[in-house]
């Protein structure tokens, strides 16, 4: 059978080849609980915001202004609003009626949409790796693969978190949006293969992070409908919370007349380009909290004048606080995948089974995202299969005309060539570090992002160990139900992986003897980037920004390591955890939380 060069899961499924036309509007209404506006009456367009009353006095001042309605920002806002007036500003729109976001079948389409209204903002790191940033209420939980698993006890201890409160905060999330998956056949085969090759014991279905093989939770329900962090806003006090969508923060405003700069408000643009300012209350304890993600938070701090002085002055940004560590210490968990073609269609599945090895790598899997006839001719924009998995067009020759010609030729490829699934290996705790730096002063523009994949030799060794595990899985008896995979077939798959344009890194084909080179050539992302506002360098242990008053950062930018196998559970937990902690610090036992 014809074999097509593989995609990486992230970019793969995103670059993958599924249905182009959406038929889910009725399903969304049937699976939902009525109109979203009735359930979330506090969500509105940014253009409806007014800072002043008719008499020129401040009408809208808030006890907390949260910048970024993502994975951490939504549970944080819901929690703080139980006692105080909160404004949550989000640059994207709402996820509730977006079929690309709401259904697992459309996972790759949202990622491949590079329009200005997409839920995902495409970027290419300076390493040459394709990536995406969330741009929607609910953040990364709206565009990810849905896998839910907690961080291990050692991670919690190292972070200095209160384990009792942590163990109260995870269930708060889980009761609202998480459930046990229906295990797909591909996931069952991976589970049995992991056990066959010694990744044991089998820990069953669990949220816990333990060595061995397990099935984790998911934010997709049994209808394949996604339940994102945005739904955690249902726990908010609707009378104390305002959520503005399509509100793009330009900068945080500071009063610099005292010994330390003091955050006083947030300046943002609405969907029509009009500028607004939201004011922070003068009450003691009021704060601005930045929760814009590992890329967005250091980016906003720098645009607001907090960062390396030389870099800020280069773009004529007024320096509020010189801190050379803002945007530094960035890391991304490198991912490498093998595409395994099958002899029949495979049920679609995203991450459900995981192997937590003692070699510093995690093994996961996905399947069935390339079987639709429409997918062969589907054009997904610049992040598409036309210039991704199947393209042989050199980067500098990827004109609109060349891509269109390739798309037409692709129609002649047999549908069977796209059947199969992916086995993924991800480095657990990468030691390689990069940084973020400003390119422009426009908040809509991506900063320059570097991860320096495999710059540390230990990361490269772990990748090689992971690929060897994937090879064993592909040859295990449990995959014979799908395909025969001998050494010759595996070598062919590895070579086709190297040839596939899953990134912009120069390729070294026919080099399966060097798994180190294979790792470097085929590295992609799984969106688990973190760092940029780390504890002890940019923020204190209580997440307050060092050197300024009334400003915190609460999200994955504060992590030195990505928690568990997949971080979304811990980021949502942290939003709830920090919200409760802030309330208890401010109100004491009266917080009632």
Coordinates of C-alpha atoms in Angstrom, one line a residue:
X1 CA 0.0 0.0 0.0
X2 CA 1.1 3.6 -0.6
X3 CA 2.8 5.2 2.4
X4 CA 2.7 8.9 3.0
X5 CA 5.5 10.7 4.9
X6 CA 4.3 11.3 8.5
X7 CA 3.2 14.3 10.3
X8 CA 3.9 15.2 13.8
X9 CA 0.9 15.0 16.0
X10 CA 0.6 18.5 16.8
X11 CA 1.3 19.9 13.5
X12 CA 0.1 16.6 12.0
X13 CA -3.3 16.5 13.2
X14 CA -3.3 20.2 12.6
X15 CA -1.8 19.7 9.2
X16 CA -3.7 16.6 8.9
X17 CA -6.2 15.7 6.3
X18 CA -9.7 15.6 7.6
X19 CA -13.0 17.0 6.6
X20 CA -13.1 20.6 5.3
X21 CA -16.8 21.2 5.7
X22 CA -18.5 21.7 9.0
X23 CA -21.9 20.2 9.8
X24 CA -22.1 20.6 13.6
X25 CA -24.2 23.6 14.3
X26 CA -27.2 21.5 15.2
X27 CA -25.1 19.2 17.3
X28 CA -23.7 22.1 19.3
X29 CA -27.2 23.3 20.2
X30 CA -28.4 19.7 21.0
X31 CA -25.4 18.9 23.2
X32 CA -25.4 22.3 24.9
X33 CA -27.5 23.7 27.7
X34 CA -29.4 26.4 25.7
X35 CA -28.0 29.7 24.6
X36 CA -24.5 30.5 26.0
X37 CA -25.5 34.1 26.6
X38 CA -28.1 32.9 29.2
X39 CA -25.5 30.9 31.1
X40 CA -22.8 33.5 30.9
X41 CA -24.5 36.9 30.9
X42 CA -21.3 38.6 32.0
X43 CA -19.5 38.0 28.7
X44 CA -19.7 40.8 26.2
X45 CA -17.8 42.5 23.4
X46 CA -15.1 44.9 24.4
X47 CA -16.7 47.7 22.5
X48 CA -19.5 47.8 25.1
X49 CA -17.1 48.9 27.8
X50 CA -17.2 52.4 29.1
X51 CA -14.6 53.7 31.7
X52 CA -16.4 57.0 32.6
X53 CA -19.9 58.1 33.8
X54 CA -21.6 61.1 32.2
X55 CA -20.0 63.2 35.0
X56 CA -16.4 62.2 34.2
X57 CA -15.9 60.0 37.2
X58 CA -14.6 56.5 37.0
X59 CA -17.6 54.2 36.7
X60 CA -15.7 51.0 36.2
X61 CA -13.0 50.2 38.7
X62 CA -12.2 46.7 39.7
X63 CA -10.7 44.9 42.7
X64 CA -8.9 42.5 40.2
X65 CA -8.2 42.9 36.5
X66 CA -7.1 39.7 34.9
X67 CA -5.3 39.9 31.6
X68 CA -6.0 36.8 29.6
X69 CA -9.0 34.5 29.8
X70 CA -7.2 31.3 29.2
X71 CA -6.4 28.0 31.0
X72 CA -5.5 29.8 34.3
X73 CA -7.4 33.0 33.8
X74 CA -10.9 31.5 33.7
X75 CA -10.8 29.5 36.9
X76 CA -8.9 32.4 38.6
X77 CA -11.6 34.9 37.6
X78 CA -14.4 32.6 38.6
X79 CA -12.9 32.1 42.1
X80 CA -12.0 35.8 42.8
X81 CA -15.5 36.9 41.7
X82 CA -17.1 35.1 44.5
X83 CA -16.0 37.9 46.8
X84 CA -14.7 40.8 44.7
X85 CA -15.4 42.7 41.6
X86 CA -13.4 41.2 38.7
X87 CA -12.7 42.2 35.1
X88 CA -11.4 39.5 32.8
X89 CA -10.1 40.8 29.4
X90 CA -9.5 38.3 26.6
X91 CA -8.2 39.1 23.1
X92 CA -10.1 36.3 21.4
X93 CA -13.8 35.5 21.0
X94 CA -16.1 32.9 22.7
X95 CA -15.7 29.2 22.0
X96 CA -19.2 28.0 22.6
X97 CA -20.5 28.3 19.0
X98 CA -17.2 27.6 17.3
X99 CA -17.5 24.1 15.7
X100 CA -13.8 24.0 15.1
X101 CA -13.2 24.3 18.8
X102 CA -16.2 22.4 20.1
X103 CA -15.6 19.1 18.4
X104 CA -12.7 16.7 18.4
X105 CA -13.2 15.8 14.8
X106 CA -12.2 19.4 13.9
X107 CA -9.2 19.5 16.1
X108 CA -6.7 20.1 13.3
X109 CA -8.9 22.6 11.5
X110 CA -8.8 25.2 14.2
X111 CA -5.0 24.8 14.4
X112 CA -4.6 25.1 10.6
X113 CA -6.8 28.2 10.4
X114 CA -4.3 31.1 10.1
X115 CA -6.9 33.9 9.7
X116 CA -7.0 36.9 12.0
X117 CA -10.2 35.5 13.7
X118 CA -8.8 32.0 14.3
X119 CA -8.8 30.5 17.8
X120 CA -5.2 29.7 17.2
X121 CA -2.4 32.2 16.3
X122 CA 0.2 30.5 14.1
X123 CA 3.9 31.2 14.6
X124 CA 7.3 29.7 13.7
X125 CA 10.0 29.7 16.3
X126 CA 13.5 30.8 15.3
X127 CA 14.3 27.1 15.5
X128 CA 12.2 26.5 12.5
X129 CA 9.4 24.7 14.3
X130 CA 5.7 25.4 13.6
X131 CA 3.6 26.3 16.6
X132 CA 0.3 27.9 17.8
X133 CA -0.9 30.2 20.5
X134 CA -4.4 30.2 21.8
X135 CA -6.5 33.2 20.9
X136 CA -9.9 32.5 22.5
X137 CA -11.7 32.5 25.8
X138 CA -10.6 29.2 27.4
X139 CA -7.1 29.5 26.0
X140 CA -5.1 26.4 25.2
X141 CA -8.0 24.1 26.5
X142 CA -9.8 25.1 23.3
X143 CA -7.2 24.0 20.9
X144 CA -5.4 21.1 22.6
X145 CA -5.7 17.3 22.4
X146 CA -7.8 17.3 25.6
X147 CA -5.7 14.9 27.8
X148 CA -6.1 15.6 31.5
X149 CA -3.6 14.3 34.1
X150 CA -2.3 15.8 37.3
X151 CA 1.3 16.7 38.3
X152 CA 3.1 14.3 40.6
X153 CA 3.6 14.9 44.3
X154 CA 7.3 15.7 43.8
X155 CA 6.3 18.5 41.4
X156 CA 3.8 20.0 43.9
X157 CA 6.5 19.8 46.7
X158 CA 9.1 21.4 44.5
X159 CA 6.7 24.3 43.6
X160 CA 6.2 25.0 47.3
X161 CA 2.4 24.6 47.0
X162 CA 0.1 23.7 49.8
X163 CA -0.7 20.0 49.0
X164 CA -4.1 20.1 50.8
X165 CA -5.3 23.1 48.8
X166 CA -3.9 21.5 45.6
X167 CA -5.9 18.3 46.3
X168 CA -9.0 20.5 46.8
X169 CA -8.4 22.5 43.6
X170 CA -7.9 19.7 41.1
X171 CA -11.4 18.1 41.9
X172 CA -13.0 21.6 41.6
X173 CA -11.9 21.5 37.9
X174 CA -12.6 17.8 37.4
X175 CA -16.2 17.9 38.6
X176 CA -17.1 20.5 36.0
X177 CA -15.3 19.6 32.8
X178 CA -13.4 16.3 33.0
X179 CA -14.4 12.7 32.4
X180 CA -13.2 9.2 31.7
X181 CA -12.7 8.5 28.0
X182 CA -14.1 5.7 25.9
X183 CA -10.9 4.0 24.9
X184 CA -10.4 3.8 21.1
X185 CA -8.9 0.6 19.5
X186 CA -5.7 2.4 18.6
X187 CA -5.3 3.5 22.2
X188 CA -6.0 0.0 23.4
X189 CA -3.3 -1.3 21.1
X190 CA -0.8 1.2 22.4
X191 CA -1.7 0.4 26.0
X192 CA -1.2 -3.3 25.5
X193 CA 2.1 -2.7 23.5
X194 CA 3.5 -0.5 26.3
X195 CA 2.9 -3.2 28.8
X196 CA 4.3 -5.9 26.4
X197 CA 7.6 -4.0 26.1
X198 CA 7.9 -3.4 29.9
X199 CA 6.4 0.0 30.6
X200 CA 4.6 -1.3 33.6
X201 CA 2.6 -1.7 35.8
X202 CA -0.8 -0.9 34.3
X203 CA -2.3 1.7 36.6
X204 CA -5.7 1.7 35.0
X205 CA -7.7 4.9 34.7
X206 CA -6.2 7.6 36.9
X207 CA -5.5 11.3 37.0
X208 CA -2.3 10.6 39.0
X209 CA 1.2 10.9 37.6
X210 CA 2.8 7.4 38.3
X211 CA 5.4 5.4 36.5
X212 CA 3.9 2.8 34.1
X213 CA 1.0 2.8 31.7
X214 CA -2.3 4.4 32.4
X215 CA -5.4 5.9 30.9
X216 CA -6.0 9.5 31.8
X217 CA -8.9 11.9 31.8
X218 CA -10.2 14.0 28.9
X219 CA -12.1 17.2 28.5
X220 CA -14.0 15.7 25.5
X221 CA -17.3 14.1 26.4
X222 CA -18.7 10.9 24.9
X223 CA -20.2 12.9 22.0
X224 CA -16.7 14.2 21.2
X225 CA -17.7 17.7 22.4
X226 CA -15.0 19.8 24.1
X227 CA -15.4 21.3 27.6
X228 CA -12.9 24.1 28.0
X229 CA -11.7 26.2 30.9
X230 CA -14.2 28.8 29.7
X231 CA -17.0 26.6 31.2
X232 CA -15.4 27.1 34.6
X233 CA -16.8 30.6 34.5
X234 CA -20.2 29.1 35.3
X235 CA -18.9 28.9 38.9
X236 CA -18.5 32.7 39.0
X237 CA -20.7 35.2 40.8
X238 CA -22.4 36.8 37.7
X239 CA -23.0 40.0 39.6
X240 CA -19.3 40.6 40.3
X241 CA -17.7 39.5 37.0
X242 CA -17.3 41.3 33.7
X243 CA -15.7 39.4 30.8
X244 CA -14.7 41.3 27.8
X245 CA -13.9 39.4 24.6
X246 CA -12.0 40.8 21.6
X247 CA -10.2 43.0 24.1
X248 CA -6.5 43.2 23.1
X249 CA -4.4 44.6 26.0
X250 CA -1.9 47.2 24.7
X251 CA -0.1 47.6 28.1
X252 CA -0.5 47.8 31.8
X253 CA -0.5 51.4 33.1
X254 CA 1.7 52.3 36.1
X255 CA 2.0 55.2 38.6
X256 CA 5.8 55.7 38.8
X257 CA 5.7 58.6 41.3
X258 CA 6.5 56.4 44.3
X259 CA 9.5 54.4 45.3
X260 CA 8.2 51.4 43.4
X261 CA 6.0 51.5 40.2
X262 CA 2.4 50.8 41.1
X263 CA -0.1 49.1 38.6
X264 CA -3.2 51.3 38.2
X265 CA -5.0 50.0 35.1
X266 CA -5.0 48.3 31.8
X267 CA -5.2 49.9 28.3
X268 CA -6.9 47.7 25.6
X269 CA -8.4 48.0 22.2
X270 CA -11.8 46.7 21.3
X271 CA -12.9 44.8 18.2
X272 CA -13.3 48.1 16.3
X273 CA -9.9 49.4 17.2
X274 CA -11.1 51.9 19.8
X275 CA -8.9 52.3 22.9
X276 CA -10.3 51.9 26.4
X277 CA -8.8 52.0 29.9
X278 CA -9.9 49.8 32.8
X279 CA -9.0 51.2 36.3
X280 CA -7.9 49.2 39.3
X281 CA -9.7 50.0 42.6
X282 CA -7.7 52.0 45.1
X283 CA -8.8 49.6 47.8
X284 CA -5.9 47.8 49.6
X285 CA -5.2 44.4 48.1
X286 CA -6.5 45.2 44.6
X287 CA -4.3 43.8 41.8
X288 CA -3.8 43.3 38.1
X289 CA -3.0 39.7 37.3
X290 CA -1.4 38.7 34.0
X291 CA -2.6 35.2 32.9
X292 CA -1.8 35.4 29.2
X293 CA 0.3 32.2 28.9
X294 CA 4.0 31.4 28.6
X295 CA 4.4 33.6 25.5
X296 CA 1.7 36.2 26.2
X297 CA 2.6 37.1 29.8
X298 CA 6.3 38.0 29.3
X299 CA 5.3 39.7 26.0
X300 CA 2.8 42.0 27.8
X301 CA 5.2 42.7 30.7
X302 CA 7.8 43.9 28.1
X303 CA 5.3 46.0 26.2
X304 CA 4.4 47.6 29.5
X305 CA 8.0 48.5 30.3
X306 CA 9.1 45.6 32.5
X307 CA 12.0 43.7 31.0
X308 CA 15.6 44.0 29.8
X309 CA 16.3 47.7 29.6
X310 CA 18.4 47.6 26.4
X311 CA 15.7 45.7 24.5
X312 CA 12.9 48.0 25.7
X313 CA 14.8 51.1 24.8
X314 CA 15.6 49.7 21.3
X315 CA 11.9 49.9 20.6
X316 CA 11.4 53.3 22.5
X317 CA 9.4 51.6 25.2
X318 CA 9.5 53.6 28.5
X319 CA 11.3 51.5 31.1
X320 CA 9.2 51.0 34.2
X321 CA 11.5 48.3 35.6
X322 CA 14.7 46.9 34.3
X323 CA 14.6 43.1 34.7
X324 CA 16.9 41.1 32.5
X325 CA 15.0 37.8 33.3
X326 CA 11.7 38.7 31.7
X327 CA 11.3 36.4 28.6
X328 CA 14.3 34.2 29.6
X329 CA 14.3 30.5 30.6
X330 CA 11.8 29.5 27.9
X331 CA 11.5 25.8 27.3
X332 CA 9.4 23.6 25.1
X333 CA 9.1 19.8 25.5
X334 CA 10.3 18.5 22.1
X335 CA 8.1 15.9 20.4
X336 CA 9.0 13.3 17.7
X337 CA 6.4 11.0 16.1
X338 CA 6.2 8.0 13.9
X339 CA 3.3 7.5 11.5
X340 CA 2.1 3.9 11.3
X341 CA 0.0 3.2 8.2
X342 CA -2.9 0.7 8.6
X343 CA -4.6 -1.7 6.3
X344 CA -8.1 -0.3 7.1
X345 CA -9.7 2.9 8.5
X346 CA -9.0 3.6 12.2
X347 CA -11.3 5.3 14.6
X348 CA -10.3 8.9 15.4
X349 CA -8.7 9.4 18.8
X350 CA -6.6 12.0 20.5
X351 CA -4.4 11.4 23.6
X352 CA -6.0 8.8 26.0
X353 CA -3.2 6.3 26.9
X354 CA 0.2 7.3 28.2
X355 CA 3.4 5.5 29.1
X356 CA 5.3 7.2 31.8
X357 CA 8.8 5.7 31.5
X358 CA 11.9 5.9 33.7
X359 CA 14.0 7.1 30.8
X360 CA 12.7 10.6 30.9
X361 CA 10.2 10.3 28.0
X362 CA 6.4 10.0 27.8
X363 CA 4.8 7.8 25.1
X364 CA 1.3 8.9 23.7
X365 CA -0.7 8.2 20.6
X366 CA -3.4 9.5 18.2
X367 CA -5.2 8.0 15.3
X368 CA -7.6 8.3 12.4
X369 CA -7.3 11.9 11.3
X370 CA -6.7 11.3 7.6
X371 CA -9.5 9.1 6.3
X372 CA -12.0 11.5 4.8
X373 CA -12.1 11.8 1.1
X374 CA -12.5 15.6 1.5
X375 CA -9.3 15.7 3.4
X376 CA -7.3 14.9 0.2
X377 CA -8.4 18.2 -1.4
X378 CA -8.8 20.3 1.7
X379 CA -6.8 23.5 1.8
X380 CA -5.9 24.5 5.4
X381 CA -3.9 27.7 4.7
X382 CA -0.2 28.1 5.4
X383 CA -0.2 25.6 8.2
X384 CA -1.5 22.9 5.9
X385 CA -0.6 19.5 4.5
X386 CA 0.1 21.2 1.2
X387 CA 3.2 22.8 2.7
X388 CA 3.6 20.3 5.5
X389 CA 3.4 16.5 5.4
X390 CA 3.2 16.0 1.7
X391 CA 5.0 19.0 0.2
X392 CA 8.3 18.7 -1.5
X393 CA 8.4 22.4 -2.3
X394 CA 11.4 24.2 -0.8
X395 CA 10.5 26.9 1.7
X396 CA 11.5 29.8 -0.4
X397 CA 9.4 28.5 -3.4
X398 CA 6.2 28.1 -1.4
X399 CA 4.2 30.6 -3.4
X400 CA 0.4 30.7 -3.5
X401 CA 0.6 29.3 -7.0
X402 CA 2.9 26.4 -6.1
X403 CA 0.8 25.4 -3.1
X404 CA -2.4 25.5 -5.2
X405 CA -0.7 23.3 -7.9
X406 CA 0.3 20.8 -5.2
X407 CA -3.2 20.8 -3.7
X408 CA -4.6 19.8 -7.2
X409 CA -2.1 17.0 -7.6
X410 CA -2.8 15.7 -4.1
X411 CA -6.4 14.7 -5.2
X412 CA -4.8 11.8 -7.1
X413 CA -3.3 10.3 -4.0
X414 CA -5.2 7.2 -2.9
X415 CA -7.3 7.7 0.2
X416 CA -5.8 4.6 1.7
X417 CA -2.4 6.4 2.0
X418 CA -3.8 8.6 4.8
X419 CA -5.0 5.8 7.0
X420 CA -3.1 5.2 10.2
X421 CA -2.1 6.6 13.5
X422 CA 0.8 8.2 15.3
X423 CA 3.0 7.0 18.2
X424 CA 4.5 10.0 20.0
X425 CA 7.5 10.4 22.3
X426 CA 8.0 13.6 24.3
X427 CA 10.9 14.6 26.4
X428 CA 9.7 14.8 30.0
X429 CA 11.9 17.5 31.6
X430 CA 14.0 19.2 28.8
X431 CA 17.1 21.0 30.0
X432 CA 17.5 23.1 26.8
X433 CA 16.5 26.8 27.3
X434 CA 15.6 29.7 25.0
X435 CA 14.0 33.1 25.2
X436 CA 11.4 35.6 23.9
X437 CA 12.4 39.0 22.5
X438 CA 10.3 41.8 21.1
X439 CA 10.1 42.4 17.3
X440 CA 7.6 45.2 17.3
X441 CA 5.4 47.2 19.8
X442 CA 2.2 45.8 18.3
X443 CA 0.6 43.4 20.8
X444 CA -1.0 41.5 17.9
X445 CA 2.4 40.6 16.5
X446 CA 4.2 37.5 17.8
X447 CA 7.5 38.2 19.5
X448 CA 10.6 36.3 18.4
X449 CA 10.6 32.9 20.1
X450 CA 13.5 30.6 20.5
X451 CA 13.5 27.2 22.3
X452 CA 16.9 25.8 21.4
X453 CA 15.7 22.3 21.0
X454 CA 18.3 19.6 21.8
X455 CA 21.0 22.2 22.7
X456 CA 21.5 20.2 25.9
X457 CA 23.0 16.7 25.1
X458 CA 20.8 15.0 27.7
X459 CA 17.7 16.0 25.9
X460 CA 19.1 14.4 22.7
X461 CA 19.9 11.1 24.5
X462 CA 16.4 11.0 25.9
X463 CA 14.9 11.5 22.5
X464 CA 16.9 8.5 21.1
X465 CA 15.7 6.4 24.0
X466 CA 12.2 7.4 23.2
X467 CA 12.4 6.6 19.5
X468 CA 13.7 3.1 20.4
X469 CA 10.7 2.6 22.6
X470 CA 8.4 3.7 19.7
X471 CA 10.1 1.2 17.4
X472 CA 9.4 -1.6 19.9
X473 CA 5.8 -0.6 20.1
X474 CA 5.4 -0.5 16.3
X475 CA 6.8 -4.1 16.1
X476 CA 4.8 -5.5 19.0
X477 CA 2.2 -8.2 18.4
X478 CA -0.7 -5.9 19.4
X479 CA -0.2 -3.8 16.3
X480 CA -0.5 -6.8 14.0
X481 CA -4.3 -6.1 14.0
X482 CA -3.5 -2.9 12.2
X483 CA -0.3 -3.5 10.2
X484 CA 2.8 -5.6 9.8
X485 CA 5.8 -3.6 10.8
X486 CA 9.2 -5.3 10.3
X487 CA 12.7 -3.6 10.5
X488 CA 12.6 -2.8 6.8
X489 CA 9.2 -1.1 7.2
X490 CA 10.4 0.8 10.2
X491 CA 13.4 2.1 8.4
X492 CA 11.2 3.2 5.6
X493 CA 8.9 5.0 8.0
X494 CA 11.8 6.8 9.7
X495 CA 13.2 7.9 6.4
X496 CA 9.8 9.2 5.3
X497 CA 9.5 11.0 8.6
X498 CA 12.8 12.8 7.9
X499 CA 11.7 13.8 4.4
X500 CA 8.4 15.2 5.5
X501 CA 8.3 18.9 5.8
X502 CA 6.9 19.0 9.3
X503 CA 9.2 21.9 10.2
X504 CA 11.6 24.3 8.4
X505 CA 14.8 22.5 9.7
X506 CA 17.2 21.2 6.9
X507 CA 16.7 17.5 6.4
X508 CA 19.2 14.6 6.4
X509 CA 17.4 11.8 4.5
X510 CA 18.2 8.1 4.5
X511 CA 20.0 8.4 7.9
X512 CA 18.1 6.0 10.1
X513 CA 21.4 4.8 11.6
X514 CA 21.7 8.1 13.4
X515 CA 18.7 8.5 15.6
X516 CA 20.3 11.7 17.0
X517 CA 20.0 13.3 13.6
X518 CA 16.5 11.9 13.2
X519 CA 15.5 13.6 16.5
X520 CA 16.9 17.0 15.3
X521 CA 15.4 16.8 11.9
X522 CA 11.9 15.8 12.8
X523 CA 11.3 17.8 16.1
X524 CA 8.0 19.4 16.5
X525 CA 6.0 20.9 19.4
X526 CA 3.2 19.6 21.6
X527 CA 2.5 23.1 22.9
X528 CA 3.9 22.5 26.4
X529 CA 6.1 25.6 26.3
X530 CA 6.7 27.3 29.6
X531 CA 9.0 29.8 31.4
X532 CA 9.6 33.5 30.8
X533 CA 8.3 34.8 34.2
X534 CA 10.0 32.4 36.5
X535 CA 9.8 32.4 40.4
X536 CA 12.8 34.1 42.0
X537 CA 13.7 36.0 38.8
X538 CA 10.5 37.7 37.7
X539 CA 8.0 36.9 40.4
X540 CA 8.1 36.0 44.1
X541 CA 6.8 32.7 45.4
X542 CA 3.4 34.3 45.9
X543 CA 3.4 35.2 42.2
X544 CA 3.8 39.0 42.8
X545 CA 6.0 40.6 40.2
X546 CA 9.3 41.6 41.8
X547 CA 10.0 45.4 42.0
X548 CA 6.5 46.6 41.5
X549 CA 3.3 46.9 43.5
X550 CA -0.2 45.4 42.7
X551 CA 0.9 43.1 39.9
X552 CA 1.0 39.3 39.7
X553 CA 1.6 36.6 37.0
X554 CA -0.3 33.4 37.3
X555 CA 0.1 30.9 34.4
X556 CA 2.5 28.5 32.7
X557 CA 5.1 31.3 32.2
X558 CA 6.0 30.8 35.9
X559 CA 6.9 27.1 35.5
X560 CA 10.5 25.9 35.3
X561 CA 9.3 22.5 34.3
X562 CA 6.1 21.4 32.6
X563 CA 3.9 19.5 35.1
X564 CA 2.9 15.8 34.6
X565 CA 2.7 14.4 31.1
X566 CA 0.4 17.2 29.9
X567 CA 0.1 20.5 31.7
X568 CA -3.5 21.7 31.3
X569 CA -4.8 20.1 34.5
X570 CA -2.2 21.8 36.6
X571 CA -2.6 25.2 34.9
X572 CA -6.4 25.1 35.6
X573 CA -5.8 23.9 39.1
X574 CA -3.3 26.7 39.7
X575 CA -5.9 29.3 38.6
X576 CA -8.3 27.9 41.2
X577 CA -5.6 27.4 43.8
X578 CA -4.2 30.9 43.5
X579 CA -7.7 32.4 43.5
X580 CA -8.5 30.7 46.8
X581 CA -5.1 31.5 48.3
X582 CA -5.5 35.2 47.4
X583 CA -9.0 35.4 48.9
X584 CA -7.8 33.7 52.1
X585 CA -4.9 36.0 52.4
X586 CA -7.1 39.0 51.9
X587 CA -10.1 37.9 53.9
X588 CA -8.8 35.3 56.2
X589 CA -11.3 32.6 57.4
X590 CA -14.1 34.9 56.2
X591 CA -13.3 33.8 52.6
X592 CA -15.3 30.6 53.2
X593 CA -13.2 28.7 50.6

